GROMACS .gro file of C-alpha atoms in nm:
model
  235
    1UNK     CA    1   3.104   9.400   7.166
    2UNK     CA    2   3.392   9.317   7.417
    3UNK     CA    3   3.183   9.005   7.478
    4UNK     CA    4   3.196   8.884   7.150
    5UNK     CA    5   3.571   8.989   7.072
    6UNK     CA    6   3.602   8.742   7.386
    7UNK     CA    7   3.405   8.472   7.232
    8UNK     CA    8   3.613   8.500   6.891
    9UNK     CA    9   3.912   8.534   7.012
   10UNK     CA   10   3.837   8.224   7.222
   11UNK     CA   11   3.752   8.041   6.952
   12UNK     CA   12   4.028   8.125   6.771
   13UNK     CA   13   4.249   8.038   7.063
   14UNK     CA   14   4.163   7.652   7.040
   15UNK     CA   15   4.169   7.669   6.656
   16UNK     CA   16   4.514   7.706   6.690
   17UNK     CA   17   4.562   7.502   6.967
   18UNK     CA   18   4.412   7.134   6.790
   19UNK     CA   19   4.572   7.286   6.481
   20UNK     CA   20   4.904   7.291   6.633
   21UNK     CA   21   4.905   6.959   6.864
   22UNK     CA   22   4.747   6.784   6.558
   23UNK     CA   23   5.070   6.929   6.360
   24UNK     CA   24   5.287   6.768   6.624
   25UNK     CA   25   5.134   6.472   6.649
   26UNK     CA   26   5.194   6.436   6.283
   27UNK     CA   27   5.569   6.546   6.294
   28UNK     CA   28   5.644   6.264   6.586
   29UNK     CA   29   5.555   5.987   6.328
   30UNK     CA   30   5.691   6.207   6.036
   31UNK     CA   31   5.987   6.399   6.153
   32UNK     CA   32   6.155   6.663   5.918
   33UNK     CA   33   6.489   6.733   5.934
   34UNK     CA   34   6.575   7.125   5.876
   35UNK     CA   35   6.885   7.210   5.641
   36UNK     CA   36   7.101   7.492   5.860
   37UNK     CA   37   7.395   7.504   5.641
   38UNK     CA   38   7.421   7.897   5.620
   39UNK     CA   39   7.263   7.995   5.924
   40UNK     CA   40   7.381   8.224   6.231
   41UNK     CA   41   7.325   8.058   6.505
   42UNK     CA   42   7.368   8.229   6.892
   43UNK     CA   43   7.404   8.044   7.181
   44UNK     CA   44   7.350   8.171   7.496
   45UNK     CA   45   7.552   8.050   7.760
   46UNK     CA   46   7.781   7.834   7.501
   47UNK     CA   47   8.140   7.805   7.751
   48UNK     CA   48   7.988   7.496   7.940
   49UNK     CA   49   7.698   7.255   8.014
   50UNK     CA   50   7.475   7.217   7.706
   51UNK     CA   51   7.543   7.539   7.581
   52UNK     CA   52   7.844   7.415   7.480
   53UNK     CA   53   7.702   7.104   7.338
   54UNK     CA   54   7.418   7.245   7.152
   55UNK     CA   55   7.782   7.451   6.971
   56UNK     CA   56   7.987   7.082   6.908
   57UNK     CA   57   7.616   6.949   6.777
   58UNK     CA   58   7.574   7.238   6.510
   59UNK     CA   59   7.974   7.292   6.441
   60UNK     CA   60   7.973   7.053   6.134
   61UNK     CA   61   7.635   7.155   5.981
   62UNK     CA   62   7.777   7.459   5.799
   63UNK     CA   63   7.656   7.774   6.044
   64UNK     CA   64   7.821   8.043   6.135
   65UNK     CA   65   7.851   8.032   6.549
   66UNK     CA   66   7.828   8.301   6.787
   67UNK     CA   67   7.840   8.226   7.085
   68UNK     CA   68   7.793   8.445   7.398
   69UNK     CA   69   7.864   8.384   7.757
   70UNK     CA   70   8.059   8.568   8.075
   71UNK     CA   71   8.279   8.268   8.089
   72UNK     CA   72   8.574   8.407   7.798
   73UNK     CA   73   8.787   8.123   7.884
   74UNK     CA   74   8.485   7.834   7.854
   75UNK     CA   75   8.386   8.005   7.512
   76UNK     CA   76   8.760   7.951   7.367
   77UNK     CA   77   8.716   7.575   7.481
   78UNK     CA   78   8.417   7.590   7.328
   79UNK     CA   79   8.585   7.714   7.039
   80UNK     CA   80   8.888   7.461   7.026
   81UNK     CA   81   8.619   7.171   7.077
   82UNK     CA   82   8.390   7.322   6.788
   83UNK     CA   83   8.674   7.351   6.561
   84UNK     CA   84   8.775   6.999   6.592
   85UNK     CA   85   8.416   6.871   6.542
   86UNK     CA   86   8.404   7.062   6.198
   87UNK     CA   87   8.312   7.444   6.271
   88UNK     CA   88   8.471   7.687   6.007
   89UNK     CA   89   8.350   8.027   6.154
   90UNK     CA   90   8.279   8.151   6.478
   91UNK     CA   91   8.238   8.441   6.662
   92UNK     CA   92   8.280   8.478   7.087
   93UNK     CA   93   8.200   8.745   7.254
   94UNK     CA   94   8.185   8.780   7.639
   95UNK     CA   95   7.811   8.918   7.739
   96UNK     CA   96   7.608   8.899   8.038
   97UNK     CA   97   7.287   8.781   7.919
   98UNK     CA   98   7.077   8.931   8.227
   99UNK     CA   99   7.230   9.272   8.150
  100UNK     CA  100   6.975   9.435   7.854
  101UNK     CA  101   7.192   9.712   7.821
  102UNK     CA  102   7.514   9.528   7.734
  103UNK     CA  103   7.279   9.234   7.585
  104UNK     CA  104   7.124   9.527   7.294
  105UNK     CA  105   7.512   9.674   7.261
  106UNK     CA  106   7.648   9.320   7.211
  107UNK     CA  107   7.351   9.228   6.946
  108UNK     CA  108   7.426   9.567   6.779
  109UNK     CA  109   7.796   9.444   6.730
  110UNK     CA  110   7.721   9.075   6.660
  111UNK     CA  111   7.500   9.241   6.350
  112UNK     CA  112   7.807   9.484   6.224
  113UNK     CA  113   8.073   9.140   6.259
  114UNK     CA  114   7.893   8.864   6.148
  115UNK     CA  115   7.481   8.985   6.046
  116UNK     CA  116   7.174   8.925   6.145
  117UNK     CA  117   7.108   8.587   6.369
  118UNK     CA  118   6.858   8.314   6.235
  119UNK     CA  119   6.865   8.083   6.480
  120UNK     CA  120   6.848   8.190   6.855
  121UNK     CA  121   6.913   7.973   7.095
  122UNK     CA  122   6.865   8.091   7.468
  123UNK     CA  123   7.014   7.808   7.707
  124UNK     CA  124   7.199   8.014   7.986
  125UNK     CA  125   7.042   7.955   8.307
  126UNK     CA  126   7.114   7.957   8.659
  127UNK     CA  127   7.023   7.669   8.904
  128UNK     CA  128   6.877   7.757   9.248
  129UNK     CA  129   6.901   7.442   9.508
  130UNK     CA  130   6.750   7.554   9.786
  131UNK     CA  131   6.389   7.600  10.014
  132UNK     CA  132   6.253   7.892   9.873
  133UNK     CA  133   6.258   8.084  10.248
  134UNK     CA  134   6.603   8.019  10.293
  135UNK     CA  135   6.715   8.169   9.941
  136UNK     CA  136   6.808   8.513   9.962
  137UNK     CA  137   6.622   8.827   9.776
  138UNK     CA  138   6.939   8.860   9.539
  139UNK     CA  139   6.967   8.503   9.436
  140UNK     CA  140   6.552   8.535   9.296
  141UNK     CA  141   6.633   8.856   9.119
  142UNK     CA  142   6.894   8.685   8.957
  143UNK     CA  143   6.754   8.343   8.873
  144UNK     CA  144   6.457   8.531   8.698
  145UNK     CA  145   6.751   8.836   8.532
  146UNK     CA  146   6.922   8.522   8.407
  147UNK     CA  147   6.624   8.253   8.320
  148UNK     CA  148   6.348   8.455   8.150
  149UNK     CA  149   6.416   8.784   8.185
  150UNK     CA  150   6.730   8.738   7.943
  151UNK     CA  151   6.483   8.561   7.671
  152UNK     CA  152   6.327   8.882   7.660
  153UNK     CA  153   6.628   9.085   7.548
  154UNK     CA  154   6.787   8.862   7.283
  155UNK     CA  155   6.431   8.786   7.117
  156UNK     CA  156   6.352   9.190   7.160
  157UNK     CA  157   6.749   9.207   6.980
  158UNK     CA  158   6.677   8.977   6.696
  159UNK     CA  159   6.329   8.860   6.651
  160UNK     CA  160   6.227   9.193   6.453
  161UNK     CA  161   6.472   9.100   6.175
  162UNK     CA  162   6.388   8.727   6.129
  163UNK     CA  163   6.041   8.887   6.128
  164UNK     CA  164   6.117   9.146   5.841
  165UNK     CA  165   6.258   8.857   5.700
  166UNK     CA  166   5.972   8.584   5.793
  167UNK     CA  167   6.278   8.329   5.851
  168UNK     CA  168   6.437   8.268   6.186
  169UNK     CA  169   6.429   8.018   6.444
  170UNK     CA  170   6.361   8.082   6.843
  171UNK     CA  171   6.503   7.804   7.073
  172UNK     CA  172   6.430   7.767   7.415
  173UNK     CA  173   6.586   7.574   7.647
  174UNK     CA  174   6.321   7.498   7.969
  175UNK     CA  175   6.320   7.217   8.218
  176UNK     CA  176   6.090   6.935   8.319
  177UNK     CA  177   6.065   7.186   8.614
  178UNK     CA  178   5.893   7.392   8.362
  179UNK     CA  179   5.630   7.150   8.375
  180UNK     CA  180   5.566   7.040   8.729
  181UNK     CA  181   5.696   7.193   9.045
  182UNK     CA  182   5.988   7.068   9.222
  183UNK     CA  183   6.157   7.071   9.570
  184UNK     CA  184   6.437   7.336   9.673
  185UNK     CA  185   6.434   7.493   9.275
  186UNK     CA  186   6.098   7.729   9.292
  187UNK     CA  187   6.227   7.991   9.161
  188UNK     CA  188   6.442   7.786   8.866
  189UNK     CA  189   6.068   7.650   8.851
  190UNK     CA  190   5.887   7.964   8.798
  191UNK     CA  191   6.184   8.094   8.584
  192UNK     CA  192   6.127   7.747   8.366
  193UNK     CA  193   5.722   7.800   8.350
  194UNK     CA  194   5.812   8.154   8.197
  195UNK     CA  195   5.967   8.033   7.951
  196UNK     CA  196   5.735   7.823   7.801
  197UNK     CA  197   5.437   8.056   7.844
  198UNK     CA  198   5.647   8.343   7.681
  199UNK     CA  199   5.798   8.094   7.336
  200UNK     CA  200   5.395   7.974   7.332
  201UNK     CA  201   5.243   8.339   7.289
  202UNK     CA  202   5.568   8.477   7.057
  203UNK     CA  203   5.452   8.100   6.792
  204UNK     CA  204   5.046   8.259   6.810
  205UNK     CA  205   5.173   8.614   6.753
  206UNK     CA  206   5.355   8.482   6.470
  207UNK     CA  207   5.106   8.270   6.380
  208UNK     CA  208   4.843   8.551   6.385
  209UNK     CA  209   5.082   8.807   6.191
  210UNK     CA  210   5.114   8.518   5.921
  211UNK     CA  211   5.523   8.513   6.009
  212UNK     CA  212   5.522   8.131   5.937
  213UNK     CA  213   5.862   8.144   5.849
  214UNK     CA  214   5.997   8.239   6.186
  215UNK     CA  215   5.958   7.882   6.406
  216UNK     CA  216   5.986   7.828   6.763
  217UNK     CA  217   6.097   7.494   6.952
  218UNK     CA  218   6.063   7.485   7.374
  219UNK     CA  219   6.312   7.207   7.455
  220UNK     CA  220   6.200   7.001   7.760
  221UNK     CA  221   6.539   6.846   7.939
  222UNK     CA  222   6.551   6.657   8.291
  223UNK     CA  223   6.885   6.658   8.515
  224UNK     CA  224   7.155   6.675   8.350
  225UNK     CA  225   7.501   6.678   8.506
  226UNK     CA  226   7.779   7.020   8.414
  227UNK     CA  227   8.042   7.191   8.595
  228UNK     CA  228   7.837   7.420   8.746
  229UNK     CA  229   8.015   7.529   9.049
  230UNK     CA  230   8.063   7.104   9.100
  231UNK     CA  231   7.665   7.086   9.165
  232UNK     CA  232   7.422   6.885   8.959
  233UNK     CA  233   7.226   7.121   8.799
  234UNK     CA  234   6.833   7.124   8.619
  235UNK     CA  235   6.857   7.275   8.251
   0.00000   0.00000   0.00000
């Protein structure tokens, strides 16, 4: 019996899989554009970087910001900058994104202030830039607190209402070091793989609790330059 649950769930497996590249294959020749006006959209790691662009990009499309970082200074910038590009409501609120205690307390009061989040977007991250024996035990721990680990406690926050719901959104933001391994940033690498592995299973689970409504998007970016302690950093 266990052989044949294999078998069909295999089968299943690459159903999906041709169903879903076929999909995108479609969508890069036919693109839809999705209406967001109404929305509440989180950011992770909005004060800087492309946190903070990813808040100027959606400011004039009618959403409702929150945005979360440690940075409480970078998030009013963020703010200020938002406001001037169009944004008519926003939330900050300082959280540490690593932290699932203070991540579940800040969800809990993001729900009471503003309501439930519909679009998630997790783009805090931490760069690592150097050989992998010379990077100290504490630096790992937090690359993968910070990079992954953090996914898992805002989608654990606010995935079950967009599921109740079936509407939501789940945005990712990896790396091309998600893709292939690169010098000096293994464990921004591994942190980058996780990523994608973990927003590919959460679109099948959906897929396979027919929650169509709840999407997912994995963004892919190269290196991209932010004031991140004056370094060049991978996002």
């Amino acid at each position: 019996m266990s052989c044949i649950n294999t078998i069909l769930e295999t089968i299943q497996f690459l159903v999906l899989f041709i169903y879903y590249y076929f999909e995108a294959f479609i969508l890069l020749f036919f693109p839809t554009h999705k209406n967001v006006a109404g929305e509440i959209v989180l950011i992770t790691g909005a004060a800087n970087g492309i946190g903070r662009e990813i808040a100027i990009h959606f400011a004039p499309l009618g959403v409702k910001l929150v945005l979360w970082d440690i940075d409480e200074e970078g998030n009013k910038e963020t703010i200020r900058l938002a406001k001037i590009n169009g944004a008519k409501e926003m939330y900050a609120y300082r959280c540490d994104c690593s932290n699932r205690k203070e991540v579940y307390e800040t969800a809990d009061l993001v729900r009471q202030e503003v309501g439930d989040v519909t679009i998630l977007v997790n783009d805090a991250a931490v760069p690592s830039v150097k050989y992998f024996i010379d990077t100290p035990n504490l630096d790992l721990e937090r690359t993968m607190d910070v990079n992954i680990m953090a996914h898992f406690w805002t989608c654990k926050a606010f995935l079950p209402a967009m599921i109740a719901r079936n509407h939501g959104h789940l945005i990712s933001i990896s790396s091309g070091a998600g893709l292939v391994g690169v010098t000096k940033v293994s464990d921004y690498s591994a942190s980058k793989f996780a990523v994608v592995g973990f927003l590919e299973s959460i679109a099948f689970e959906l897929q396979a609790t027919g929650k169509k409504g709840v999407k997912t998007t994995i963004v892919f970016l190269s290196y991209v330059k932010t004031q991140f302690t004056g370094r060049l950093k991978i996002k």
